[in-house]
CSV table of C-alpha atoms in Angstrom, one decimal:
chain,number,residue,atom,x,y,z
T,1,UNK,CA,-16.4,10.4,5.1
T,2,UNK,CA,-16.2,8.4,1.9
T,3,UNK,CA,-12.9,6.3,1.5
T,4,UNK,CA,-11.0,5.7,-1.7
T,5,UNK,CA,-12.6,4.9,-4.8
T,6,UNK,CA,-11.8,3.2,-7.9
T,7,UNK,CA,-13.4,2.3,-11.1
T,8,UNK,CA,-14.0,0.2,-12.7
T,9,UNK,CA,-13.4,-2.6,-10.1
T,10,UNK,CA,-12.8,-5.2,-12.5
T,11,UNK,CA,-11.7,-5.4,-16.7
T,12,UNK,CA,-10.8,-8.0,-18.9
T,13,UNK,CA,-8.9,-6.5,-22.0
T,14,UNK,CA,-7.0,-8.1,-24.7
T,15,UNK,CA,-3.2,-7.8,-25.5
T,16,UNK,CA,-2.5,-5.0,-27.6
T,17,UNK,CA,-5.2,-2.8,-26.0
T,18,UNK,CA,-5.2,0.4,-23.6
T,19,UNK,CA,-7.0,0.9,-20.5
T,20,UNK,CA,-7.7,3.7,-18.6
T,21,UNK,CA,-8.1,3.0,-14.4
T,22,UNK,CA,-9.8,5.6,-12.4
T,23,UNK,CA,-9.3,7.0,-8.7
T,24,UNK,CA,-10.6,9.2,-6.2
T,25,UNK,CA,-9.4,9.9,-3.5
T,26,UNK,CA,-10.5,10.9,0.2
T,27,UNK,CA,-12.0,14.4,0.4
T,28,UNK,CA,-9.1,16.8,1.3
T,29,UNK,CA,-6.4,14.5,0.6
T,30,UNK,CA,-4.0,15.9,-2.1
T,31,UNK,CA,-1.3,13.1,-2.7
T,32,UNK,CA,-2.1,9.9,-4.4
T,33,UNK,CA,0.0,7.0,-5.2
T,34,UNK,CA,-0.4,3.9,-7.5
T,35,UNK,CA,0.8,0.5,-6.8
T,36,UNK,CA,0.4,-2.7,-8.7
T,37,UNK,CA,0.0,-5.9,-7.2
T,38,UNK,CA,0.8,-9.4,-8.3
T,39,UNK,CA,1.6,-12.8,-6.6
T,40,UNK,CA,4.9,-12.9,-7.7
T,41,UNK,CA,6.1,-9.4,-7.0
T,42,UNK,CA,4.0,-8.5,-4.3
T,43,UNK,CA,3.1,-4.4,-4.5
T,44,UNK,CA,5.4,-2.4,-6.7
T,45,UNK,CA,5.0,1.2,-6.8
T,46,UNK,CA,3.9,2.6,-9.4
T,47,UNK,CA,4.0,6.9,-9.4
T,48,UNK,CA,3.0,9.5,-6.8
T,49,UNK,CA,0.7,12.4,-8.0
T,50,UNK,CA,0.6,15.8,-5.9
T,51,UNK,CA,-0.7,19.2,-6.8
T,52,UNK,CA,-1.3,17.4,-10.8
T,53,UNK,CA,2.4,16.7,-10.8
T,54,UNK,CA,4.0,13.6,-10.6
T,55,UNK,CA,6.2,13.5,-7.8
T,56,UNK,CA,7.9,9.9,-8.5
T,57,UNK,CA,7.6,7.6,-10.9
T,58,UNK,CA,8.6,3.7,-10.1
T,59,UNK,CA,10.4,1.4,-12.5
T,60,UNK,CA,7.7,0.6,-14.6
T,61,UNK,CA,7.9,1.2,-18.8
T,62,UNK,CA,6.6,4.0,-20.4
T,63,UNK,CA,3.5,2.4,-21.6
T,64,UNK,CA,2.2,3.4,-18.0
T,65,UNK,CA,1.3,6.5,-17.3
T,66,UNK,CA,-0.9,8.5,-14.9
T,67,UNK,CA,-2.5,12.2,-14.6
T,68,UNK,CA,-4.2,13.9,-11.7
T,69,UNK,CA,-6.6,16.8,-12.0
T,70,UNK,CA,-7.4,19.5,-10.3
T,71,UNK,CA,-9.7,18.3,-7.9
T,72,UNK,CA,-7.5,15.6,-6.8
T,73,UNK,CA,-8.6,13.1,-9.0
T,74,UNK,CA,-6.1,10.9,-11.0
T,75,UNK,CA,-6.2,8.5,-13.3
T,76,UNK,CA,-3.3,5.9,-14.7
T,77,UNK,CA,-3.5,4.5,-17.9
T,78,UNK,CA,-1.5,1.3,-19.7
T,79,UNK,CA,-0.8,1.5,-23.4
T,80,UNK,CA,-0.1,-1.7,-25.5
T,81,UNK,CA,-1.4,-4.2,-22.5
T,82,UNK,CA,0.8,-7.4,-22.3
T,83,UNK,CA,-0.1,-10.7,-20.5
T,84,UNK,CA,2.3,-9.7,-17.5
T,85,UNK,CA,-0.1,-6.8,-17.1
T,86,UNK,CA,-2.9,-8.6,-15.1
T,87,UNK,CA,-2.5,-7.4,-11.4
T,88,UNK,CA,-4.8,-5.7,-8.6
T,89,UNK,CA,-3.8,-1.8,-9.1
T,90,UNK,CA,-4.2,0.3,-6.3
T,91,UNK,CA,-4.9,3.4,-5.6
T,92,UNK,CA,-3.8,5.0,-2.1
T,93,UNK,CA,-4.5,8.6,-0.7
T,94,UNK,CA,-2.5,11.0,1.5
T,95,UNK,CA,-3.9,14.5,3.5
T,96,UNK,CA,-0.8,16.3,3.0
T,97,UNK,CA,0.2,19.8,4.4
T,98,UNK,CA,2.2,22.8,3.0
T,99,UNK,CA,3.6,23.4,-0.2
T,100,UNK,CA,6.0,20.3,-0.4
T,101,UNK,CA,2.8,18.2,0.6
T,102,UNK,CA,4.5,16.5,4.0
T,103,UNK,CA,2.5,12.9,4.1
T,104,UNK,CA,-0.1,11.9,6.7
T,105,UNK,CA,-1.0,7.9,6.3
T,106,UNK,CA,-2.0,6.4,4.1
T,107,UNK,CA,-5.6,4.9,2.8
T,108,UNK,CA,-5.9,2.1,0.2
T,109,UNK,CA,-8.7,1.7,-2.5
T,110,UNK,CA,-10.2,-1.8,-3.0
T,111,UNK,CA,-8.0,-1.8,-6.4
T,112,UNK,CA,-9.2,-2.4,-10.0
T,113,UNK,CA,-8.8,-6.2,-11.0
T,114,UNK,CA,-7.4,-6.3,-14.3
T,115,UNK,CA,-7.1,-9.2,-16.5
T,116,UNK,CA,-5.7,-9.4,-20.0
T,117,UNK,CA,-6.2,-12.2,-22.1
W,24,UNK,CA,17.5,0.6,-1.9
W,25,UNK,CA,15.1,0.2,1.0
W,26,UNK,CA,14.5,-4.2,1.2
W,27,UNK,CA,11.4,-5.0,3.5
W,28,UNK,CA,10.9,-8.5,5.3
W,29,UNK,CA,9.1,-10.3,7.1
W,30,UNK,CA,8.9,-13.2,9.0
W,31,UNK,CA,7.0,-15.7,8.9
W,32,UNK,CA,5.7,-15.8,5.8
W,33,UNK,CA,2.2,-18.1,7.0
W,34,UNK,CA,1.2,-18.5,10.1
W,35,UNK,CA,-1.9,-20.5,11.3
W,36,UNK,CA,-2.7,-20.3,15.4
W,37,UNK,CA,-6.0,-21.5,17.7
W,38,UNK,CA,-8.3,-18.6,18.4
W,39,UNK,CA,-7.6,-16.9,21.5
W,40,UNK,CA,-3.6,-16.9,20.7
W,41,UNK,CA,-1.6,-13.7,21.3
W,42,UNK,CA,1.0,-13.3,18.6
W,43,UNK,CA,3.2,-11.4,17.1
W,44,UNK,CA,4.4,-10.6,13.3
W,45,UNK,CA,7.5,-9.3,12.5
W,46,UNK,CA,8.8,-7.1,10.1
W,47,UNK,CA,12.9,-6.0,9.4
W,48,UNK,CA,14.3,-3.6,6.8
W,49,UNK,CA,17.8,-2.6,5.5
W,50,UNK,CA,17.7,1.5,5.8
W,51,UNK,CA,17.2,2.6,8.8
W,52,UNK,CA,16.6,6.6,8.0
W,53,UNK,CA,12.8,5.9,7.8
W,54,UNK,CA,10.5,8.5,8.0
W,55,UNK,CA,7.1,6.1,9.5
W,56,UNK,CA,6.2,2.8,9.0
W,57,UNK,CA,2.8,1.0,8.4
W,58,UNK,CA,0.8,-1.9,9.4
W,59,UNK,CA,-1.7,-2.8,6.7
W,60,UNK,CA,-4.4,-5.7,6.7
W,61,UNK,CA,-5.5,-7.3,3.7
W,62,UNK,CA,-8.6,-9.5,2.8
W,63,UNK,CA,-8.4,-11.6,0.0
W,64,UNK,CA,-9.1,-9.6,-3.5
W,65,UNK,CA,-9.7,-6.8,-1.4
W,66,UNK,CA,-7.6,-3.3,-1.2
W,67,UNK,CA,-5.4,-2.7,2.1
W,68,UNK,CA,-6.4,-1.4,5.2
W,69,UNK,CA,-4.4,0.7,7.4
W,70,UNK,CA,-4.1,-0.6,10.9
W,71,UNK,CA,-1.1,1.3,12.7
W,72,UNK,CA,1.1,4.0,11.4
W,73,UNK,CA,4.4,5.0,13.8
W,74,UNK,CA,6.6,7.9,13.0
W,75,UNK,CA,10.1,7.4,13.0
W,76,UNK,CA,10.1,9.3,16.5
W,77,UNK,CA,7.7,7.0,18.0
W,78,UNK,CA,8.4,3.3,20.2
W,79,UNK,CA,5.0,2.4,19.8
W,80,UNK,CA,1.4,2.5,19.0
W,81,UNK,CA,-1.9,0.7,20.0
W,82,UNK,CA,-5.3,0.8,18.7
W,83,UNK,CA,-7.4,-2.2,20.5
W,84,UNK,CA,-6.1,-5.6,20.3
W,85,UNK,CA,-2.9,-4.5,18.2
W,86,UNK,CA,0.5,-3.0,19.2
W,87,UNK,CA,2.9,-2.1,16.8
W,88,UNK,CA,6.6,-1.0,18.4
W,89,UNK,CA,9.4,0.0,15.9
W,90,UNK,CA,13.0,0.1,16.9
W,91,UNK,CA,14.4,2.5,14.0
W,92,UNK,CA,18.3,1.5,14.5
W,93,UNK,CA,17.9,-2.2,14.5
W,94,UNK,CA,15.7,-1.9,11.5
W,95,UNK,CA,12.8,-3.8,13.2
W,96,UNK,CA,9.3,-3.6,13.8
W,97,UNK,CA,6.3,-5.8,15.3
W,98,UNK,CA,3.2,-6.3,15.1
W,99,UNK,CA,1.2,-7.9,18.0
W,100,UNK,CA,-2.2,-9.0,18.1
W,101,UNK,CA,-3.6,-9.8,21.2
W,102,UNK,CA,-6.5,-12.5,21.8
W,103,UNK,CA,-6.6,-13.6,18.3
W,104,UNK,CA,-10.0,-14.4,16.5
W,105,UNK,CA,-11.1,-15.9,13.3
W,106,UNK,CA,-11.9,-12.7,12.2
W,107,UNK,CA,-8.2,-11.8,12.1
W,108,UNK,CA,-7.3,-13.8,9.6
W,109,UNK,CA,-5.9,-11.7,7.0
W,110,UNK,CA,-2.8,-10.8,5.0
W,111,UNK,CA,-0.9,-8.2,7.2
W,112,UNK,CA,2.1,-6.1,5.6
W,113,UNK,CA,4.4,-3.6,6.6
W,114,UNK,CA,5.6,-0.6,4.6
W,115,UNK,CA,7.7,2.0,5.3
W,116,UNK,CA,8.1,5.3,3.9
W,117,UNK,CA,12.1,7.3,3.4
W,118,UNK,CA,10.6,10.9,3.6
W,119,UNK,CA,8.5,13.2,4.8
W,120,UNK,CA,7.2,14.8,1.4
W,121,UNK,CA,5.5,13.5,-1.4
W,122,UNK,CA,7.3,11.9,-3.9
W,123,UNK,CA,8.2,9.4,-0.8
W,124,UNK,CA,7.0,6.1,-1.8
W,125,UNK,CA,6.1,3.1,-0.1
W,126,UNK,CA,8.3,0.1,0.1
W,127,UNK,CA,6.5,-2.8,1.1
W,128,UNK,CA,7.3,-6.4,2.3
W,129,UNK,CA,6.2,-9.7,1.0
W,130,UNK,CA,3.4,-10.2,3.9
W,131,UNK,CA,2.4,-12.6,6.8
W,132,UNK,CA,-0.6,-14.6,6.1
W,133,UNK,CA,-2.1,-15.7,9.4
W,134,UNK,CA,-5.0,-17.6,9.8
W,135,UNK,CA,-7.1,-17.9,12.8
W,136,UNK,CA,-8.6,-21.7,13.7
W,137,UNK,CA,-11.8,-21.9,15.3
């Protein structure tokens, strides 16, 4: 059974621009989070998707955002990309049951490295 | 708002030592916590997960026991090998549903000596 992908796994990007991170997650799993990791904050949560709606949103600005689709998929993008912006983002997976999506563990991605110069 | 910690921040041991990680946090009405593993670079592996009805659990070398009231939970590794050496973090999660996040703490790094 495949695990959690992401793409790209790495991207350099300039400040100013927008980038677009991909993930899929484990067949049958319906929940996925987003986390951002960097040395001096450790892993911050990002937002939870479930059912394409966002669940919970961390304390991140609005020029993050996410979407999930209908097969699971979700994708988080970053508008207006500042220095403070380079991190590992990861993308985590959850089989979830019934219709308030009650959480099983969870599996982490390998991340996309981002770097913004 | 949840705070997870733990303690000790590095730790570097001779192969073949058992040890043990620890882990506290502040709010006690957790639903589970997890024990991840981390390579350098790499995403985070799940090692152990406990529900927030559970003492304990073991998969191979590891134990994980959580004591919910006293906010506490550790990790043990028995035997320890090179191959061990890793970053290992705890998270735990408030509820059952989604829209429950993860808090986690700041990580052990432990390293394994030949």
């Amino acid at each position: 059974k495949a695990g959690v992908t992401q793409t790209p796994r790495y991207l350099i990007k300039t400040r100013g621009q927008q980038v677009t991170l991909s993930c899929s997650p484990i067949s049958g799993h319906r929940s996925v989070s987003w986390y951002q990791q960097t040395p001096g904050q450790g892993l911050q949560f990002l937002f939870e998707y479930f059912s394409e709606t966002q669940r919970n949103k961390g304390n991140f600005p609005g020029r993050f955002s996410g979407r999930q689709f209908s097969n699971s998929r979700s994708e988080m993008n970053v508008s207006t990309l500042e220095l403070g912006d380079s991190a590992l983002y990861l993308c985590a997976s959850s089989r979830s049951s019934g219709l308030a999506g009650i959480l099983g563990e969870q599996f982490f991605g390998p991340g996309t490295r981002l770097t913004v110069l | 708002k949840q705070e997870v910690t733990q303690i000790p921040a590095a730790l570097s041991v001779p192969e073949g030592e058992n040890l043990v990680l620890n882990c506290s946090f502040t709010d006690s009405a957790i639903y589970n916590l997890q024990w991840f593993r981390q390579d350098p670079g790499k995403g985070l592996t799940s090692l152990l997960l406990i529900q927030s009805s559970q003492r304990e659990q073991t998969s191979g070398r590891l134990n994980a026991s959580l004591d919910k009231s006293s906010g506490r939970s550790t990790l043990y590794i028995a035997a320890s090998q090179p191959g061990d050496s890793a970053t290992y973090l705890c998270a735990v999660r408030r509820g059952e549903t989604s829209g429950s996040r993860l808090t986690f703490g700041e990580g052990t790094q432990l390293t394994v000596n030949p």
